[in-house]
Amino acid sequence: MKITRILRYPVKSLSVEELGETTLTPGQGLPYDRHWALAKPDGDADDAGTWCKKLNFVVLVKQFALATLDFRLGRGAAFTLKGAGVDVAGDLDTADGRAALADAVTRHLDLPPEAAPRVVEAGDFGYFDSSRGAVALLNMDSHRDLERVMGRGLDPVRFRMNLLFDGADAWSELHWVGKEVRVGEAVLYITKPTGRCPATHVDPKTGQADADILDALRGCQGHTQMGVYADVKQGGAVRVGDEVEVL
């Protein structure tokens, strides 16, 4: 088994960034993965706060139009955000930069002033969907089997995972829970399967809900799980092409 892609999402629910390599640290996710988020004004999320559920954020599962925004992280915390009628740049280390990002998203989603989000920054543990597993793994053989069942191609980015790998039997990763897996120089502990939500129905390029992933998973597997979450037990470098081994 080998790593084929390494993906991160610097701002929760905004666009993907592809990496050739990364370094994993125990107790953390990929560097800058879900490091920032768009917190609802009436939610519990705060800077460097404790983990909280995604209902506290402006997220793709409720706002499909987030998928049509192209966020790019530059040097440090510098960023650009582009989309239909959106073209802003700034620095997320500054109050002005955070305000620019939040304002652009508010206008893009046509949110009323009282629903305008604020940008928050995580500490060591990002704004992940699960408190048990900061790194998400997707078996591309399972992905291809789902494509077969649905009779169409699917962009794996719609599943918003971190480490994509080839060479395992389809769906075998769901039996790795409670086991350790070596990925490059790192060792991961598989905590639980990744339960899917309607955000997976959304095409990550168009922002349109065009595939009933949950129905397809129920039909072929009898559940709505795809991929697994993992905690980093031993840190180290992970590169595209590295071996994946169940210990």
Short mmCIF file of C-alpha atoms in Angstrom, two decimals, residues 15-237:
data_model
loop_
_atom_site.label_atom_id
_atom_site.label_comp_id
_atom_site.label_asym_id
_atom_site.label_seq_id
_atom_site.Cartn_x
_atom_site.Cartn_y
_atom_site.Cartn_z
CA SER A 15 -10.89 24.66 -0.61
CA VAL A 16 -8.27 21.94 -0.57
CA GLU A 17 -4.49 22.31 -0.75
CA GLU A 18 -2.39 19.43 -2.11
CA LEU A 19 1.02 18.65 -0.60
CA GLY A 20 3.91 16.50 -1.72
CA GLU A 21 4.97 15.83 1.86
CA THR A 22 4.13 16.77 5.42
CA THR A 23 5.35 16.16 8.96
CA LEU A 24 3.04 14.64 11.54
CA THR A 25 3.26 15.37 15.27
CA PRO A 26 1.68 13.30 18.08
CA GLY A 27 -1.65 14.73 19.19
CA GLN A 28 -2.04 16.96 16.14
CA GLY A 29 -3.30 16.84 12.57
CA LEU A 30 -1.48 17.91 9.43
CA PRO A 31 0.15 21.33 9.91
CA TYR A 32 -2.40 24.04 9.08
CA ASP A 33 -5.20 21.57 8.44
CA ARG A 34 -8.48 23.16 9.61
CA HIS A 35 -6.26 25.68 11.39
CA TRP A 36 -8.78 28.45 10.84
CA ALA A 37 -12.56 28.33 10.76
CA LEU A 38 -15.55 30.57 10.23
CA ALA A 39 -17.25 30.65 13.62
CA LYS A 40 -20.93 31.45 13.94
CA PRO A 41 -21.61 34.54 16.07
CA ASP A 42 -23.83 32.54 18.43
CA GLY A 43 -21.57 29.47 18.60
CA ASP A 44 -19.08 28.23 21.18
CA ALA A 45 -15.96 28.24 18.99
CA ASP A 46 -13.10 30.52 19.96
CA ASP A 47 -9.42 31.04 19.23
CA ALA A 48 -7.25 28.17 20.49
CA GLY A 49 -10.27 26.83 22.32
CA THR A 50 -11.27 23.25 23.02
CA TRP A 51 -12.72 21.07 20.30
CA CYS A 52 -16.35 21.78 19.45
CA LYS A 53 -18.91 20.39 17.04
CA LYS A 54 -19.24 21.64 13.48
CA LEU A 55 -22.65 23.16 14.22
CA ASN A 56 -20.66 26.03 15.75
CA PHE A 57 -19.20 26.94 12.35
CA VAL A 58 -20.29 28.06 8.90
CA VAL A 59 -19.75 24.79 7.06
CA LEU A 60 -20.18 23.17 3.67
CA VAL A 61 -22.94 20.81 4.80
CA LYS A 62 -25.20 23.85 5.31
CA GLN A 63 -23.67 26.28 2.79
CA PHE A 64 -22.91 24.49 -0.48
CA ALA A 65 -21.73 27.75 -2.09
CA LEU A 66 -18.56 27.61 0.02
CA ALA A 67 -17.29 25.04 -2.50
CA THR A 68 -17.14 27.70 -5.23
CA LEU A 69 -14.62 29.82 -3.30
CA ASP A 70 -10.94 29.28 -4.08
CA PHE A 71 -8.85 29.86 -0.94
CA ARG A 72 -5.06 29.81 -1.23
CA LEU A 73 -2.64 30.00 1.69
CA GLY A 74 0.65 31.70 0.89
CA ARG A 75 3.73 32.44 2.96
CA GLY A 76 2.93 32.43 6.66
CA ALA A 77 -0.74 33.32 7.03
CA ALA A 78 -1.06 35.35 3.82
CA PHE A 79 -4.05 34.32 1.73
CA THR A 80 -6.11 34.97 -1.36
CA LEU A 81 -9.80 34.20 -1.81
CA LYS A 82 -11.42 34.21 -5.23
CA GLY A 83 -14.79 33.30 -6.64
CA ALA A 84 -17.77 34.82 -8.41
CA GLY A 85 -17.60 38.49 -7.42
CA VAL A 86 -14.92 37.72 -4.81
CA ASP A 87 -11.27 38.73 -5.05
CA VAL A 88 -9.63 39.51 -1.72
CA ALA A 89 -6.20 39.09 -0.17
CA GLY A 90 -4.89 39.54 3.32
CA ASP A 91 -3.06 38.01 6.25
CA LEU A 92 -4.88 35.84 8.77
CA ASP A 93 -2.40 36.89 11.44
CA THR A 94 -3.98 40.36 11.36
CA ALA A 95 -7.39 41.61 12.43
CA ASP A 96 -7.85 43.29 9.05
CA GLY A 97 -7.07 40.08 7.19
CA ARG A 98 -9.51 38.05 9.26
CA ALA A 99 -12.19 40.68 8.79
CA ALA A 100 -11.60 40.68 5.02
CA LEU A 101 -12.05 36.90 4.82
CA ALA A 102 -15.15 36.89 7.02
CA ASP A 103 -16.71 39.79 5.09
CA ALA A 104 -16.05 38.14 1.72
CA VAL A 105 -17.69 34.90 2.87
CA THR A 106 -20.63 36.79 4.35
CA ARG A 107 -21.26 38.57 1.06
CA HIS A 108 -20.73 35.44 -1.03
CA LEU A 109 -23.30 33.51 1.03
CA ASP A 110 -25.62 36.53 1.27
CA LEU A 111 -25.79 36.20 5.04
CA PRO A 112 -27.57 38.85 7.11
CA PRO A 113 -25.32 41.00 9.33
CA GLU A 114 -26.42 39.17 12.47
CA ALA A 115 -25.23 35.85 10.99
CA ALA A 116 -21.83 37.11 9.83
CA PRO A 117 -19.06 34.72 10.95
CA ARG A 118 -15.76 35.61 12.53
CA VAL A 119 -12.46 33.92 11.75
CA VAL A 120 -11.02 31.88 14.61
CA GLU A 121 -7.61 30.21 14.84
CA ALA A 122 -7.00 26.81 16.42
CA GLY A 123 -4.25 25.84 18.79
CA ASP A 124 -2.38 22.56 18.34
CA PHE A 125 -5.59 20.64 17.54
CA GLY A 126 -7.44 21.94 14.49
CA TYR A 127 -11.16 22.45 14.02
CA PHE A 128 -11.71 18.85 12.95
CA ASP A 129 -15.08 17.14 12.66
CA SER A 130 -14.02 14.53 15.22
CA SER A 131 -12.28 14.89 18.57
CA ARG A 132 -10.98 11.32 18.17
CA GLY A 133 -8.67 11.35 15.21
CA ALA A 134 -6.97 14.39 13.73
CA VAL A 135 -5.85 12.63 10.54
CA ALA A 136 -8.33 11.16 8.05
CA LEU A 137 -7.39 8.32 5.68
CA LEU A 138 -9.20 7.34 2.48
CA ASN A 139 -8.70 3.99 0.77
CA MET A 140 -8.83 4.74 -2.95
CA ASP A 141 -9.84 1.13 -3.68
CA SER A 142 -12.97 1.74 -1.59
CA HIS A 143 -13.46 4.99 -3.49
CA ARG A 144 -13.23 3.20 -6.83
CA ASP A 145 -15.70 0.58 -5.63
CA LEU A 146 -18.16 3.33 -4.71
CA GLU A 147 -17.67 4.83 -8.17
CA ARG A 148 -18.46 1.41 -9.65
CA VAL A 149 -21.64 1.12 -7.60
CA MET A 150 -22.77 4.61 -8.57
CA GLY A 151 -21.77 4.24 -12.20
CA ARG A 152 -19.91 7.55 -12.29
CA GLY A 153 -16.65 9.21 -11.37
CA LEU A 154 -16.29 11.06 -8.07
CA ASP A 155 -13.71 13.64 -7.08
CA PRO A 156 -12.23 12.23 -3.83
CA VAL A 157 -11.85 15.80 -2.54
CA ARG A 158 -15.57 15.75 -1.76
CA PHE A 159 -14.71 13.43 1.15
CA ARG A 160 -12.25 16.00 2.59
CA MET A 161 -9.69 13.44 3.77
CA ASN A 162 -5.97 13.92 4.41
CA LEU A 163 -4.04 10.81 3.38
CA LEU A 164 -5.22 8.94 0.28
CA PHE A 165 -3.70 5.53 -0.35
CA ASP A 166 -3.81 2.70 -2.88
CA GLY A 167 -3.23 -1.02 -2.65
CA ALA A 168 -5.65 -2.24 0.03
CA ASP A 169 -8.74 -4.35 -0.52
CA ALA A 170 -11.84 -2.21 -0.88
CA TRP A 171 -13.39 -1.39 2.51
CA SER A 172 -10.70 -3.31 4.42
CA GLU A 173 -9.69 -0.09 6.22
CA LEU A 174 -12.91 -0.23 8.24
CA HIS A 175 -11.42 -3.26 10.03
CA TRP A 176 -8.30 -1.35 11.06
CA VAL A 177 -10.00 0.33 14.02
CA GLY A 178 -7.93 -0.26 17.16
CA LYS A 179 -4.81 -1.07 15.12
CA GLU A 180 -1.61 0.84 14.42
CA VAL A 181 -0.59 1.76 10.89
CA ARG A 182 2.84 2.93 9.77
CA VAL A 183 2.70 5.69 7.18
CA GLY A 184 6.14 6.82 6.04
CA GLU A 185 8.05 7.68 9.22
CA ALA A 186 4.88 8.13 11.30
CA VAL A 187 2.77 5.62 13.20
CA LEU A 188 -0.98 6.22 13.42
CA TYR A 189 -3.58 4.67 15.71
CA ILE A 190 -6.89 4.12 13.93
CA THR A 191 -9.64 5.44 16.21
CA LYS A 192 -12.90 4.97 14.30
CA PRO A 193 -14.55 4.89 10.87
CA THR A 194 -15.42 8.22 9.29
CA GLY A 195 -19.17 8.73 9.32
CA ARG A 196 -20.25 10.63 6.22
CA CYS A 197 -22.71 13.53 5.99
CA PRO A 198 -24.59 15.30 3.16
CA ALA A 199 -21.56 17.55 2.51
CA THR A 200 -20.22 14.62 0.46
CA HIS A 201 -23.12 15.11 -1.96
CA VAL A 202 -21.58 18.41 -3.08
CA ASP A 203 -19.25 18.60 -6.07
CA PRO A 204 -16.13 20.37 -4.72
CA LYS A 205 -15.74 22.42 -7.90
CA THR A 206 -19.30 23.45 -8.75
CA GLY A 207 -20.93 23.65 -5.32
CA GLN A 208 -23.87 21.62 -6.64
CA ALA A 209 -25.32 18.62 -4.82
CA ASP A 210 -25.02 16.07 -7.61
CA ALA A 211 -24.52 12.65 -5.96
CA ASP A 212 -26.38 10.91 -3.14
CA ILE A 213 -23.33 9.41 -1.46
CA LEU A 214 -25.18 8.39 1.70
CA ASP A 215 -27.81 6.42 -0.23
CA ALA A 216 -25.11 4.70 -2.29
CA LEU A 217 -23.14 3.74 0.82
CA ARG A 218 -26.25 2.34 2.49
CA GLY A 219 -27.01 0.36 -0.63
CA CYS A 220 -23.58 -1.22 -1.06
CA GLN A 221 -22.30 -1.37 2.53
CA GLY A 222 -25.34 -1.09 4.79
CA HIS A 223 -23.92 1.98 6.55
CA THR A 224 -22.69 5.50 5.81
CA GLN A 225 -19.03 5.15 6.79
CA MET A 226 -16.14 5.71 4.41
CA GLY A 227 -12.53 6.13 5.47
CA VAL A 228 -11.08 6.15 8.97
CA TYR A 229 -9.84 8.65 11.53
CA ALA A 230 -6.45 8.26 13.20
CA ASP A 231 -4.42 9.79 16.00
CA VAL A 232 -0.70 10.32 15.50
CA LYS A 233 1.15 8.04 17.93
CA GLN A 234 4.66 8.52 16.54
CA GLY A 235 5.52 11.59 14.53
CA GLY A 236 7.57 11.81 11.38
CA ALA A 237 7.66 12.75 7.72
#
